[in-house]
Short mmCIF file of C-alpha atoms in Angstrom, two decimals:
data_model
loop_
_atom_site.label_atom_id
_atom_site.label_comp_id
_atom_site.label_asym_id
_atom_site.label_seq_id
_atom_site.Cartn_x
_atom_site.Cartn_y
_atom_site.Cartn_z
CA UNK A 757 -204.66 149.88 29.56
CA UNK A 758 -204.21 145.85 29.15
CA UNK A 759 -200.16 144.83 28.32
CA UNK A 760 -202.06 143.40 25.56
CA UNK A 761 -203.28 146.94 24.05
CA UNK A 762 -199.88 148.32 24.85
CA UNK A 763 -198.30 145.62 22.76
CA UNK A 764 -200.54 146.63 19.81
CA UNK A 765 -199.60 150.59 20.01
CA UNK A 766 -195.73 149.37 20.11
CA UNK A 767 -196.19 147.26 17.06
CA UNK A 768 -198.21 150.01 15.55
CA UNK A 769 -196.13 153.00 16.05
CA UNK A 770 -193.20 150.65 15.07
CA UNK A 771 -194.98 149.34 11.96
CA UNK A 772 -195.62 153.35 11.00
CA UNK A 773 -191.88 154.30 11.67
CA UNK A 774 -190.35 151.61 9.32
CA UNK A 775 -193.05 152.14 6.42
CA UNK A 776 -191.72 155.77 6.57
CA UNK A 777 -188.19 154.98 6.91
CA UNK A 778 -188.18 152.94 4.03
CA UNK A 779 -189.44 154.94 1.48
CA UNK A 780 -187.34 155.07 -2.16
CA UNK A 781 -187.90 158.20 -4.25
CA UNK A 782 -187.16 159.00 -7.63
CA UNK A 783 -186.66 162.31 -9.12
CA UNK A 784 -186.45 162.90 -12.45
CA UNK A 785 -185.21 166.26 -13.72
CA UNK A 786 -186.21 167.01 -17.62
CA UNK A 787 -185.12 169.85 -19.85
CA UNK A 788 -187.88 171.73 -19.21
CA UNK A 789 -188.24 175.59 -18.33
CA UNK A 790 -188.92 175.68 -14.71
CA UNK A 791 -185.04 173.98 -12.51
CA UNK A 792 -186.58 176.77 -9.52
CA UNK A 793 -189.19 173.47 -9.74
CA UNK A 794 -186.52 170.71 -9.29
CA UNK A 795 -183.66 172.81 -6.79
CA UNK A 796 -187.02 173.76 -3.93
CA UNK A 797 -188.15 169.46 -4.23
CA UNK A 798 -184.20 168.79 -3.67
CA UNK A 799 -183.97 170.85 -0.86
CA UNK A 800 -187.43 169.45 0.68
CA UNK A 801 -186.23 166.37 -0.01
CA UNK A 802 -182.72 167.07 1.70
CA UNK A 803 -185.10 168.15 5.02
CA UNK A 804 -187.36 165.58 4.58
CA UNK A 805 -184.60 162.47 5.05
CA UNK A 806 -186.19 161.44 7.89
CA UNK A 807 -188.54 159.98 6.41
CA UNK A 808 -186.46 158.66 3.38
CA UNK A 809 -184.45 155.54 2.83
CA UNK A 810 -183.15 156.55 -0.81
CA UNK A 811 -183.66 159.71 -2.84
CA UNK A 812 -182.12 158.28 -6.72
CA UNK A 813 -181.81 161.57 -9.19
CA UNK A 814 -181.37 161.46 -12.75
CA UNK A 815 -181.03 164.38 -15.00
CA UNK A 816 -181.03 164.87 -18.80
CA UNK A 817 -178.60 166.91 -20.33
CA UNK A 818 -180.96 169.85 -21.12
CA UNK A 819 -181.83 169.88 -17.77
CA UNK A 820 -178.36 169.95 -16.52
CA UNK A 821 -178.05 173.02 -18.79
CA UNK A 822 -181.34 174.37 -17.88
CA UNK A 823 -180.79 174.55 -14.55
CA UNK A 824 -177.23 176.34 -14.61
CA UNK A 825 -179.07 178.77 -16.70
CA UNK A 826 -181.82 179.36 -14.65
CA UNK A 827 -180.22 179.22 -11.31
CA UNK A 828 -176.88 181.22 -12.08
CA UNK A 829 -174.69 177.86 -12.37
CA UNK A 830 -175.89 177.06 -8.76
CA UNK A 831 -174.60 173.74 -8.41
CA UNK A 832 -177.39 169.97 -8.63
CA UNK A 833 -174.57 167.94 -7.36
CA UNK A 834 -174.64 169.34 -3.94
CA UNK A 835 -177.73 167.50 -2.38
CA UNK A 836 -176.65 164.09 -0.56
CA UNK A 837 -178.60 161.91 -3.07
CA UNK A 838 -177.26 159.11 -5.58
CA UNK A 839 -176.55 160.77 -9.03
CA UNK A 840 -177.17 159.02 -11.91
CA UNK A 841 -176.67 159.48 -15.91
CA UNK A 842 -179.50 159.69 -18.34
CA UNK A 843 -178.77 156.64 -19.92
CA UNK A 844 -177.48 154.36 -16.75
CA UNK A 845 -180.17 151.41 -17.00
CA UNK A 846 -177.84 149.60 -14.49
CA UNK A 847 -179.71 151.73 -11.98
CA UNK A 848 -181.51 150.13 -9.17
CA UNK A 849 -184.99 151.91 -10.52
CA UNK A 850 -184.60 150.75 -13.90
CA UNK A 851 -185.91 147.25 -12.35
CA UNK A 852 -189.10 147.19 -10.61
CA UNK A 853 -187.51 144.80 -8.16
CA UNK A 854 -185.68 147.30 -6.57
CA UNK A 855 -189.19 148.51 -5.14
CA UNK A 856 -188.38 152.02 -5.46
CA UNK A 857 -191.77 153.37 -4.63
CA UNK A 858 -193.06 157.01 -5.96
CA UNK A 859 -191.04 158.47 -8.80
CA UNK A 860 -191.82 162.19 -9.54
CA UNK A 861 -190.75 163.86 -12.87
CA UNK A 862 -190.02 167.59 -11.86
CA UNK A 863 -190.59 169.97 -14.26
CA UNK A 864 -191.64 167.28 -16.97
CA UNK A 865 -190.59 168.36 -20.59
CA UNK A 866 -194.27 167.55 -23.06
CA UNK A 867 -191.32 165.17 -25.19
CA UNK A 868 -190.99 163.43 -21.76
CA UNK A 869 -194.68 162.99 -21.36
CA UNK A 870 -195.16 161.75 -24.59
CA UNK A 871 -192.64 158.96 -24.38
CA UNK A 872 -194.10 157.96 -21.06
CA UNK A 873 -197.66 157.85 -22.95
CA UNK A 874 -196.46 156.00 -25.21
CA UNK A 875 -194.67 153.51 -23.22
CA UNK A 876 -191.32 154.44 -25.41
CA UNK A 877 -188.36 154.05 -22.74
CA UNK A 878 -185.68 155.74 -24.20
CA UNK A 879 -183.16 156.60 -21.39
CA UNK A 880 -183.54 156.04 -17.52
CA UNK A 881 -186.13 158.87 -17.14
CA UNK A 882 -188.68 156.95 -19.22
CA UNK A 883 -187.21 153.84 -18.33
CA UNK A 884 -187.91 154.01 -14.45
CA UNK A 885 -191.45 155.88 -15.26
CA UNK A 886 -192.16 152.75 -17.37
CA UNK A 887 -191.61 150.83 -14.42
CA UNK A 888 -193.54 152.33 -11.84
CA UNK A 889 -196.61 151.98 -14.22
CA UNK A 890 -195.98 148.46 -14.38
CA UNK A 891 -195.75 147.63 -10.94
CA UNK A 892 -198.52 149.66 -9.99
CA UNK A 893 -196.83 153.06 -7.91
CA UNK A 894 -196.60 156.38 -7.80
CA UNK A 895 -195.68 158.09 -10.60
CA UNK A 896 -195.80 161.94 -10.58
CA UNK A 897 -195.19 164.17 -13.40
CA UNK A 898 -194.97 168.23 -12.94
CA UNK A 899 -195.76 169.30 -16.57
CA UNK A 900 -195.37 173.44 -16.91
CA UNK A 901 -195.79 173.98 -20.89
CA UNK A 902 -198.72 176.12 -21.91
CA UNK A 903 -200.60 176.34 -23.87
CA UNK A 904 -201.41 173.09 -24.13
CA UNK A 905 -202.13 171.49 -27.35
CA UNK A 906 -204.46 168.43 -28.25
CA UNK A 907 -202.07 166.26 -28.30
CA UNK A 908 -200.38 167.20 -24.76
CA UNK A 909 -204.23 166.54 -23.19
CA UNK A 910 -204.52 163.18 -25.03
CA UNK A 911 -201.03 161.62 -23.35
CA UNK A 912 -202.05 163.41 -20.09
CA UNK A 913 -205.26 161.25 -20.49
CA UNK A 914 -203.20 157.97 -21.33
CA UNK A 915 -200.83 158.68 -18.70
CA UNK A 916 -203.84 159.13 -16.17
CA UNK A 917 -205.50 156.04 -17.33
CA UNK A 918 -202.32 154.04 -16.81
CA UNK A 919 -202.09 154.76 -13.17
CA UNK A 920 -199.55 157.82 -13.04
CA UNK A 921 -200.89 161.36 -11.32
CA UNK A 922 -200.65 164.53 -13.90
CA UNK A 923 -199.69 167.53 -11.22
CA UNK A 924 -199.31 170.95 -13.62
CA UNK A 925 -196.62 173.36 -12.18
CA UNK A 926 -199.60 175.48 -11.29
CA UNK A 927 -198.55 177.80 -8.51
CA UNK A 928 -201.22 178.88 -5.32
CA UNK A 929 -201.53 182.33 -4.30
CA UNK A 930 -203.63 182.36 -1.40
CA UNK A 931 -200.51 181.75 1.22
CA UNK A 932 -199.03 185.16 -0.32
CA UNK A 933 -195.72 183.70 -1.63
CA UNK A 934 -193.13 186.79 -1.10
CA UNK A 935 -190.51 185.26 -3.67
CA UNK A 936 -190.16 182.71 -6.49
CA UNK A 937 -188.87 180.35 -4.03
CA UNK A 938 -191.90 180.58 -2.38
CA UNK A 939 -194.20 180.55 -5.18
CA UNK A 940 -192.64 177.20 -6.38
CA UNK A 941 -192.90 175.82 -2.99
CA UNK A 942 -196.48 176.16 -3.34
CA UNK A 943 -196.58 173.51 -6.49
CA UNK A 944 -193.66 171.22 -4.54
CA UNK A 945 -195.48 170.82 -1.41
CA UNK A 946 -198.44 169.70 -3.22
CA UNK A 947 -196.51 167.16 -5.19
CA UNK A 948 -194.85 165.79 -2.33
CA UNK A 949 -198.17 165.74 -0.53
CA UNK A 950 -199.24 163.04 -3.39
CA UNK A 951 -196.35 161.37 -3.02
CA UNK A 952 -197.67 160.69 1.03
CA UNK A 953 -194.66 162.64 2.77
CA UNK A 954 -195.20 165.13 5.22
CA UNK A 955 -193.96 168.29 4.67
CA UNK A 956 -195.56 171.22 6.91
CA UNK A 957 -196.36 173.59 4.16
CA UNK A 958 -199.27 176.01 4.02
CA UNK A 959 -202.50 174.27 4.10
CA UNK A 960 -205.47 176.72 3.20
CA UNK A 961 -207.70 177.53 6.59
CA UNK A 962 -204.62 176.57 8.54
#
C-alpha cells in the first residue's frame, strides 16, 4: 500500500471520528403520555457519549410532571446533559448558529406538533424546532396520541413537507420485548437510527 493511500485512510478515519465527535443533540421532552419514551433515549444517549459533543434537554412543565407520574418520581435531572427551562431562549439551540444538528421531540404532545406546523414558537421547544427547519436539519418528532384526528394528519403533512421526520411511538414486536423498557427501546432505537447514531439494537434478520 503507497504512503500516499495510507495518508488518505488516516485522513479518512480521522475525518469520520471528528464528524461523530461533534455531534449536538437536542431533546425535547413534551407533556405527553409516554416519559418511559424520553427516560430509555436519555439513557441511550448517556451510553452513546461517545459519539456526542452536546446532548441540550429541555422539558415543559407537564412533562416534568408527567414523568414523576409515570416513572414513580424517578428523577430527569440525573443524566449528565445541560438542563434547560421551557422558556430559556438564551439557549445555544434557540440560534441556528450554534449548529446544533438533529433535535428530536420525545414523546411529542399533538399541541406541540401543531405549533411546530404552524411555525408558532412559543417557548424553547418550538423555538429550537423552528430552527432546525430553517437551517435545513434533523428534526424528529415521536408523536404517541391516537386516534388521530384530521387535523393531527394535516400538521404531520406540513411538518413532513417542511423537512422534519414524523416517527409515531409505534412499538416492534418481532425482537420479543420482555418488559416496557424493552418495548420502548424498540421505538428509541429507531429514532436514534434517523438521527444517524449507532446504537446496536435489534435489527430484524440479525
Amino acid at each position: 500500500m503507497s504512503p500516499s493511500h495510507h495518508l488518505g485512510l488516516f485522513f479518512y478515519s480521522f475525518g469520520h471520528y471528528f464528524k461523530r465527535m461533534s455531534r449536538k443533540i437536542i431533546v425535547a421532552v413534551t407533556g405527553a403520555s409516554g416519559a418511559i419514551y424520553a427516560k430509555v433515549l436519555l439513557d441511550k444517549l448517556s451510553r452513546l457519549q461517545s459519539q456526542l459533543e452536546t446532548v441540550a434537554v429541555v422539558m415543559s412543565d407537564n412533562a416534568k410532571d408527567v414523568w414523576k407520574f409515570e416513572l414513580n418520581n424517578e428523577d430527569y435531572a440525573k443524566y449528565p446533559f445541560s438542563f434547560y427551562q421551557k422558556n430559556d431562549f438564551y439557549a445555544p439551540f434557540a440560534s441556528g448558529s450554534a449548529k446544533f444538528d438533529t433535535m428530536i421531540v420525545c414523546p411529542c404532545s399533538m399541541g406541540t406538533l401543531a405549533r411546530i406546523a404552524g411555525g408558532t414558537s412559543s417557548d424553547l421547544t418550538t423555538r429550537a424546532a423552528d430552527v432546525m427547519l430553517k437551517e435545513r436539519r434533523r428534526l424528529i418528532l415521536l408523536p404517541r396520541e391516537t386516534p388521530l384526528s384530521l387535523v393531527h394528519l394535516r400538521n404531520m403533512v406540513a411538518v413532513t413537507e417542511a423537512g422534519g421526520i414524523i416517527c409515531p411511538a409505534s412499538p416492534s414486536f418481532y425482537s420479543l420485548p420482555a418488559n416496557f423498557e424493552e418495548l420502548a427501546t424498540t421505538v428509541v432505537d429507531r429514532a436514534l437510527g434517523l438521527a444517524g447514531l449507532e446504537t446496536n439494537g435489534y435489527e430484524w434478520g440479525s
